Coordinates of C-alpha atoms and ligand atoms in Angstrom, one line a residue:
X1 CA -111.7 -221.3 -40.8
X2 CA -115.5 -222.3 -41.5
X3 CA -117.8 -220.6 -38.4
X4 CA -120.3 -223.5 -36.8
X5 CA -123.5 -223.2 -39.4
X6 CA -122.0 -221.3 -41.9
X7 CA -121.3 -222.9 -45.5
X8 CA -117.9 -222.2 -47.1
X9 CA -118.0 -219.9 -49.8
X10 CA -118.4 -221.5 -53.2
X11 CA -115.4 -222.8 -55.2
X12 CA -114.1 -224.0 -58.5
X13 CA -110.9 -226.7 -58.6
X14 CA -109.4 -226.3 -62.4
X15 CA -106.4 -228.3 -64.1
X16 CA -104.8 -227.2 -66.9
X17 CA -102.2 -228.5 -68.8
X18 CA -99.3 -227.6 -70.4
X19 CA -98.2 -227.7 -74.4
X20 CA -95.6 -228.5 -76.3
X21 CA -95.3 -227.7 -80.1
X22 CA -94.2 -230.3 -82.4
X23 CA -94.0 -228.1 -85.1
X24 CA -93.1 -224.3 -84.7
X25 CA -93.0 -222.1 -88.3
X26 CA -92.4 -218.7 -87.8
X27 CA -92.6 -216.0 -90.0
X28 CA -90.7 -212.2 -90.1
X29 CA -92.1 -210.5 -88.2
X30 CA -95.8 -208.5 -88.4
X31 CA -95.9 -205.0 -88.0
X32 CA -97.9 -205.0 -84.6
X33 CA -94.5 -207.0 -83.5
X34 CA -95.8 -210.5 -83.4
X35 CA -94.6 -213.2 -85.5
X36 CA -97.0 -215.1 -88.1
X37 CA -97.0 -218.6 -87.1
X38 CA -98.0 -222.1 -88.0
X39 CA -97.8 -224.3 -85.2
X40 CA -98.9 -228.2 -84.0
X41 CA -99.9 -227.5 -80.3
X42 CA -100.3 -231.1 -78.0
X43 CA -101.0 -231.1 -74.6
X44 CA -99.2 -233.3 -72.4
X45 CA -99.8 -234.6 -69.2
X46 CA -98.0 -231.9 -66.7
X47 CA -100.4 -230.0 -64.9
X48 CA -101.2 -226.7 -63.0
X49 CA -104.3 -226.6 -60.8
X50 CA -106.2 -223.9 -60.2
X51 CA -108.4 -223.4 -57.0
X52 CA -111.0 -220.0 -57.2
X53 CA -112.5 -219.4 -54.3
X54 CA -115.3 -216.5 -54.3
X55 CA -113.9 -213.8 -51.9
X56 CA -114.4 -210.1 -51.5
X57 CA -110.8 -209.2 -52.6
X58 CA -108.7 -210.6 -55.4
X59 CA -105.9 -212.5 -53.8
X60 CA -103.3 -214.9 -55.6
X61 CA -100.9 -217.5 -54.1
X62 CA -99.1 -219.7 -55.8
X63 CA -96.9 -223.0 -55.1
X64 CA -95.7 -225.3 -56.9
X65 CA -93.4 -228.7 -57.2
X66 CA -89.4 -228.4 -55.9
X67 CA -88.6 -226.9 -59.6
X68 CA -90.7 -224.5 -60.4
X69 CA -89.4 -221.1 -59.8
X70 CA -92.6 -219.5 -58.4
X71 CA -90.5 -216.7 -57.4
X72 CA -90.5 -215.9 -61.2
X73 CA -94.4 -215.8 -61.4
X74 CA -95.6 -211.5 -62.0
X75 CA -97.5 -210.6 -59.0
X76 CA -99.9 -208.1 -58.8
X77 CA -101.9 -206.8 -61.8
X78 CA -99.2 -208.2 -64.2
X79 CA -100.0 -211.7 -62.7
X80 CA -101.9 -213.5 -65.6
X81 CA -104.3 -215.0 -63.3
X82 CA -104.9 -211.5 -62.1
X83 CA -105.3 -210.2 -65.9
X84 CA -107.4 -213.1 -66.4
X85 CA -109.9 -211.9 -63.4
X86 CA -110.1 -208.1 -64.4
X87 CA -111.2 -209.5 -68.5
X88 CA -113.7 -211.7 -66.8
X89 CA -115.1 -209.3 -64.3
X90 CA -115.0 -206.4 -67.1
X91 CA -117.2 -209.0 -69.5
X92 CA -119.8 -209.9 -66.7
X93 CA -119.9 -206.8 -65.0
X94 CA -119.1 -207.6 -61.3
X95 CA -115.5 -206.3 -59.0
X96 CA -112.6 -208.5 -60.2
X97 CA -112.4 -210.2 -56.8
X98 CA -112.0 -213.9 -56.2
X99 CA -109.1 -215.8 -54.2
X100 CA -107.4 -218.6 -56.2
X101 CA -104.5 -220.7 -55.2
X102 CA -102.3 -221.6 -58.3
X103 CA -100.0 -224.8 -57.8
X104 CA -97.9 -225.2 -60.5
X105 CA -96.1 -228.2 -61.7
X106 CA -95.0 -226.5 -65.2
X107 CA -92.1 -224.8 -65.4
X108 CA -92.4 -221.0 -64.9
X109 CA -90.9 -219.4 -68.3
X110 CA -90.0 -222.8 -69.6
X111 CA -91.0 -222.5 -73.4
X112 CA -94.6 -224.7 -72.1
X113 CA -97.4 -222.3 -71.7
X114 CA -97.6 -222.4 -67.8
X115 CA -99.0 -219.0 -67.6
X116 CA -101.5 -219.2 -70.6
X117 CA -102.6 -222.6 -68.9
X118 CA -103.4 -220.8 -65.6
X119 CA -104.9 -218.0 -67.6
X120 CA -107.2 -220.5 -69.0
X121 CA -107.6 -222.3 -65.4
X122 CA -108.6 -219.0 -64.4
X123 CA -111.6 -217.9 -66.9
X124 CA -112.8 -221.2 -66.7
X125 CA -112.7 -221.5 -63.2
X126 CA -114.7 -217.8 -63.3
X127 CA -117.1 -218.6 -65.7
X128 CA -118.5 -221.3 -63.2
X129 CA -117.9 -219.1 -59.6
X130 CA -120.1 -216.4 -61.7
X131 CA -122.0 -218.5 -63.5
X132 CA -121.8 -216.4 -66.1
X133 CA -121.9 -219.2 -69.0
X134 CA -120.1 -217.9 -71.3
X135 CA -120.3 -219.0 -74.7
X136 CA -117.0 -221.4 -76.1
X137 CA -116.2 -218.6 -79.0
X138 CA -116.4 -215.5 -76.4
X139 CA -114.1 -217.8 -74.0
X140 CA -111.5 -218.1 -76.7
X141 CA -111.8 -214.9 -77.7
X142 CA -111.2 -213.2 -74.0
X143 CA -108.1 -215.7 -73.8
X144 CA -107.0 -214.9 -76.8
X145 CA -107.0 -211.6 -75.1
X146 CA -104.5 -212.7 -72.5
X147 CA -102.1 -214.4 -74.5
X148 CA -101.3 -216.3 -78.0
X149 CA -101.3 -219.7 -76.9
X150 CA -104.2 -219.4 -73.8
X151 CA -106.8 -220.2 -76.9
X152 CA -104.9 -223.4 -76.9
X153 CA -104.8 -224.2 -73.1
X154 CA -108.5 -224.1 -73.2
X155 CA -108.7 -226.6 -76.2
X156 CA -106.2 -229.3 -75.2
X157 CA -105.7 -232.2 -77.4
X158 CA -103.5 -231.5 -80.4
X159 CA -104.3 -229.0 -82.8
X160 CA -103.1 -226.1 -85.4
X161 CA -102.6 -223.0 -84.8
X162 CA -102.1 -220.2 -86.7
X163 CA -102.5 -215.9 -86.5
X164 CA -100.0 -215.6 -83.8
X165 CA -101.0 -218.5 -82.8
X166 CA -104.4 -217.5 -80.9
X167 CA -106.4 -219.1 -84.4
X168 CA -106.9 -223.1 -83.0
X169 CA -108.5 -225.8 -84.5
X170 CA -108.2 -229.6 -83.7
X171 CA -106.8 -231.8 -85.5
X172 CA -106.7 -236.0 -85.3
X173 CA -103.8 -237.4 -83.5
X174 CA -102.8 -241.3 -83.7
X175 CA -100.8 -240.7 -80.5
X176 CA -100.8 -241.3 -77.2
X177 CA -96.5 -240.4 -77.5
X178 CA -94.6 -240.4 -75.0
X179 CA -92.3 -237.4 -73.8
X180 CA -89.1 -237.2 -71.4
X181 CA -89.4 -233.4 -70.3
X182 CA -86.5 -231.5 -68.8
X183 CA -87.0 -228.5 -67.3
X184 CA -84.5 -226.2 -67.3
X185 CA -82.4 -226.3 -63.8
X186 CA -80.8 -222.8 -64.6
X187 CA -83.8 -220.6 -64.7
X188 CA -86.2 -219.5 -67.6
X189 CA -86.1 -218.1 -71.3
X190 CA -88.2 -215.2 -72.1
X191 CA -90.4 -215.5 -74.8
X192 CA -89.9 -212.1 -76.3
X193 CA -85.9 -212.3 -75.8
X194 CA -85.8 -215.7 -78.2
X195 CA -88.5 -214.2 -80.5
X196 CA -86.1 -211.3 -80.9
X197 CA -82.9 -213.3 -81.3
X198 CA -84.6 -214.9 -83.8
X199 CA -85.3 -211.7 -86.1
X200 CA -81.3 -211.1 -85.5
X201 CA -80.5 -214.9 -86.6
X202 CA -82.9 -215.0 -89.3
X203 CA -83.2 -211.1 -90.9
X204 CA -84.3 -212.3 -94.4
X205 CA -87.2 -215.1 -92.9
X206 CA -90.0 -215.4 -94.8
X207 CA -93.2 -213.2 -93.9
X208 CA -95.2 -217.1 -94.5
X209 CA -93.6 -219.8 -92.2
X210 CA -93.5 -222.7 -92.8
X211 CA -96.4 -225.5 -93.5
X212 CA -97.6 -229.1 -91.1
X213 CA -98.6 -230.5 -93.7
X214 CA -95.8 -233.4 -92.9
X215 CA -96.3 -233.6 -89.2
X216 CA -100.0 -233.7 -89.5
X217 CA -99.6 -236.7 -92.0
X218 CA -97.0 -237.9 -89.6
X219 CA -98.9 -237.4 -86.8
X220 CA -102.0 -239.8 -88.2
X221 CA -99.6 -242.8 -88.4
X222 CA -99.3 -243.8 -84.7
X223 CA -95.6 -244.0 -85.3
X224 CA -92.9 -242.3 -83.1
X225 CA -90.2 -242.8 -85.8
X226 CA -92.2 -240.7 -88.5
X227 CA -93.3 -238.8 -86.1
X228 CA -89.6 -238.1 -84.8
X229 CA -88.3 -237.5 -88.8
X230 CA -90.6 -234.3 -89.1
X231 CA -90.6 -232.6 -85.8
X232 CA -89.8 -228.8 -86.8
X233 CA -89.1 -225.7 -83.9
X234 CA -87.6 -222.5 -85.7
X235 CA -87.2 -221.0 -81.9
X236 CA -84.9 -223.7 -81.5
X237 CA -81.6 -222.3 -82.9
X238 CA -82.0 -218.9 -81.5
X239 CA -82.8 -220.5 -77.5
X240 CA -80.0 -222.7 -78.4
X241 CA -77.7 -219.5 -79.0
X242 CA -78.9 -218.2 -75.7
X243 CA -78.3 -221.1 -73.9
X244 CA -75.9 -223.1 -75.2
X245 CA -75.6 -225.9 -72.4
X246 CA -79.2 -227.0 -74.1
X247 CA -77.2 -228.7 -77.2
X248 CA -75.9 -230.7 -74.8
X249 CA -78.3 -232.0 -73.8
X250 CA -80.3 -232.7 -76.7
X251 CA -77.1 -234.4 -78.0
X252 CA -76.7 -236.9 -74.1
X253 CA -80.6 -237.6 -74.7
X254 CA -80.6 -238.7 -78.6
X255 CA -77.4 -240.8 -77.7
X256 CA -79.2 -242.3 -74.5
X257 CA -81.6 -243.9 -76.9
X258 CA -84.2 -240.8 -78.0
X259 CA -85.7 -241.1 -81.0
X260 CA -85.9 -237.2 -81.0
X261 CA -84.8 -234.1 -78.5
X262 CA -86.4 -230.9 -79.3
X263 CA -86.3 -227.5 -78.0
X264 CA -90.3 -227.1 -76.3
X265 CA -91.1 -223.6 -77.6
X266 CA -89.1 -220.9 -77.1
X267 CA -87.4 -222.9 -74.2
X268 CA -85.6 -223.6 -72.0
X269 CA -87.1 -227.1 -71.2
X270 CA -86.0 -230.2 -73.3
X271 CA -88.6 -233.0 -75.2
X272 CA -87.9 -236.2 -75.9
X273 CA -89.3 -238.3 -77.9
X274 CA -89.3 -242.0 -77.1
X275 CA -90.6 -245.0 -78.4
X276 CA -92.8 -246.0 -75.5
X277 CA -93.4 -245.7 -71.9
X278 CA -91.0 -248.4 -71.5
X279 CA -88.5 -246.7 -73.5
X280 CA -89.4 -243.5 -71.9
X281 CA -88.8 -244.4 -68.4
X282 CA -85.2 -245.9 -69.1
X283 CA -84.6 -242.3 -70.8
X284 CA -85.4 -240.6 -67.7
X285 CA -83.5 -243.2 -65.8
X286 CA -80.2 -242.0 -67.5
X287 CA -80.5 -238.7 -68.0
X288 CA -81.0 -238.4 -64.0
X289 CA -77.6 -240.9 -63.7
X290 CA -76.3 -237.9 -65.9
X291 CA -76.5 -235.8 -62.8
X292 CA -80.4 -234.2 -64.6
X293 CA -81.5 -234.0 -61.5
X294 CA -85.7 -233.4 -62.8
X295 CA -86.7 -235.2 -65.8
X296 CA -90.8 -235.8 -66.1
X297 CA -92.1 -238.4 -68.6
X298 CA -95.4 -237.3 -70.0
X299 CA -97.8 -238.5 -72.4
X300 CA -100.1 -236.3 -74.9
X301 CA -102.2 -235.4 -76.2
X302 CA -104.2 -235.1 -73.0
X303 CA -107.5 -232.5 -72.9
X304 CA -107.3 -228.8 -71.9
X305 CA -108.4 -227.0 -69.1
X306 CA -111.1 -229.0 -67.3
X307 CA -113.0 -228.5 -63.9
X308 CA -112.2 -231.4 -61.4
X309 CA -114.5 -230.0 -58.9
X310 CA -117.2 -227.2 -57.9
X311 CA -117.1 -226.8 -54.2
Ligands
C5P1 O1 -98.9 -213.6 -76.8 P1 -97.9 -213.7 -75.7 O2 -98.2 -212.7 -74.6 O3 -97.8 -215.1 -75.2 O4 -96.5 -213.3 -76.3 C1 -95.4 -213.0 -75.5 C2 -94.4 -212.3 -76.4 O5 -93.9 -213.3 -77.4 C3 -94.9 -211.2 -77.3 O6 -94.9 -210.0 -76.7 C4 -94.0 -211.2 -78.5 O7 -92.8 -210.6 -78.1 C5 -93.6 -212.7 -78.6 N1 -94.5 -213.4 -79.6 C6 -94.2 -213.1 -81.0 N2 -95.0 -213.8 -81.9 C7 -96.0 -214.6 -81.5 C8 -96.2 -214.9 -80.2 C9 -95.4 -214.3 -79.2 O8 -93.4 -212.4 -81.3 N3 -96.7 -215.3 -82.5

């Protein structure tokens, strides 16, 4: 409630969207733990938004759509959000206080970056409630900070990464592509648990992984079927041998007409790749007669974290 005469505290609205990787090397692992990759990030058109409100203690809620499992999200000062604040306020030297509402439409744990998109959400959305004008290298390093693919969330578009995949840099992208996305209805993969599985699977994998070089020629064609030949996820096989169920369904969505399914990340969720929004549509129309009762079509790339409105 807004007293009579009294102006509502100032506010930031920030979307974010999520990733997908369209080509995932990985490397043996480093000896701080993490794995040495070289990745195509693209953002797709599934979005969290972000709503900071300035506030005198740091308070975070957060919704989301029918599928997302918000009661997966860390609350407290594990809450990336909350992370986020605390790096922020540290930088500009002010109390790591601000209310946000968080409501998510990408899957919690679901292989797409939701957390390191509100992460991103979250410093951007800071950086204008504190007008602290931060400059675009110190942004990406403090998200970098928070997580190896928030660099990316701030970015958008499609682009390489490498490091652990915090090193981003854009690259061209004939697309738009379209993308039939199904989240997982039997709860999240975690990231470390499929990176680990993946060191069991794979004990002698090379310390380089592997190169882009054919998606990003692929990727300059503008065509979905070269595109589809080259798309590359080395977390695939191990979140495939932790959930098996996901063959299944990359299998029902290549035969119902997908010119690709792919693993998104370390998983759970689905891709698909289909020839065009037409073609995408019918996709999601039989996966959901196959009893999938949330499939998403999605285009990318789409831009990064972006404020919608200062209130
Ligand atoms: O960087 P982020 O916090 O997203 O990573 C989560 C976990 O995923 C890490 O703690 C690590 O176990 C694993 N990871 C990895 N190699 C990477 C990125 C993440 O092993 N390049």
């Amino acid at each position: 409630m807004v007293s009579p005469g009294r102006l509502p505290p100032p506010s930031v609205d920030v979307r974010a969207s999520a990733k997908i990787n369209l080509h995932l090397g990985v490397g043996a692992a480093r000896e701080d733990g993490f794995h040495p990759l070289v990745t195509v990030y693209q953002a797709i058109g599934l979005h969290d938004e972000l709503v900071a409100t300035e506030d005198s203690v740091l308070r975070v809620v957060t919704h989301g759509a029918a599928y997302v499992e918000v009661a997966d999200v860390p609350v407290g000062e594990d809450n990336i959000v909350a992370r986020a604040t605390a790096l922020m306020a540290a930088r500009v030297g002010r109390d790591a206080v601000a209310d946000f509402l968080v409501h998510k439409e990408i899957p919690v744990a679901g292989g797409m970056a939701g957390g390191s998109a509100d992460a991103a959400a979250a410093l951007l959305a800071l950086d204008r409630l504190w007008d602290a004008q931060t400059p675009d290298d110190e942004l990406l390093a403090l998200a970098a900070e928070l997580g190896s693919d928030v660099p990316f969330a701030l970015i958008g578009g499609t682009a390489l990464g490498t490091g652990r995949g915090e090193l981003v840099t854009p690259v061209p992208d004939g697309g738009p592509w379209w993308w039939v996305v199904v989240p997982s209805a039997a709860g999240g993969l975690s990231t470390p648990a499929v990176y680990r599985r993946f060191d069991e699977m794979f004990p002698g994998a090379d310390a380089e992984p592997a190169p882009a070089d054919a998606l990003l020629a692929a990727l300059a064609t503008s065509d979905p079927h070269r595109l589809g030949a080259v798309l590359r996820n080395d977390l695939q096989e191990p979140a495939l041998d932790l959930r098996p169920d996901l063959g299944d369904l990359l299998d029902l969505g290549e035969t119902e007409g997908a010119i690709r399914g792919l693993v998104s990340g370390s998983g759970p969720t689905c891709l698909f790749l289909a020839e065009s929004p037409t073609a995408a549509h019918a996709l999601a129309v039989a996966l959901r007669g196959h009893g999938h009762e949330v499939v998403l079509v999605a285009a990318g790339p789409v831009p990064g974290a972006q404020v919608v409105e200062v209130g």
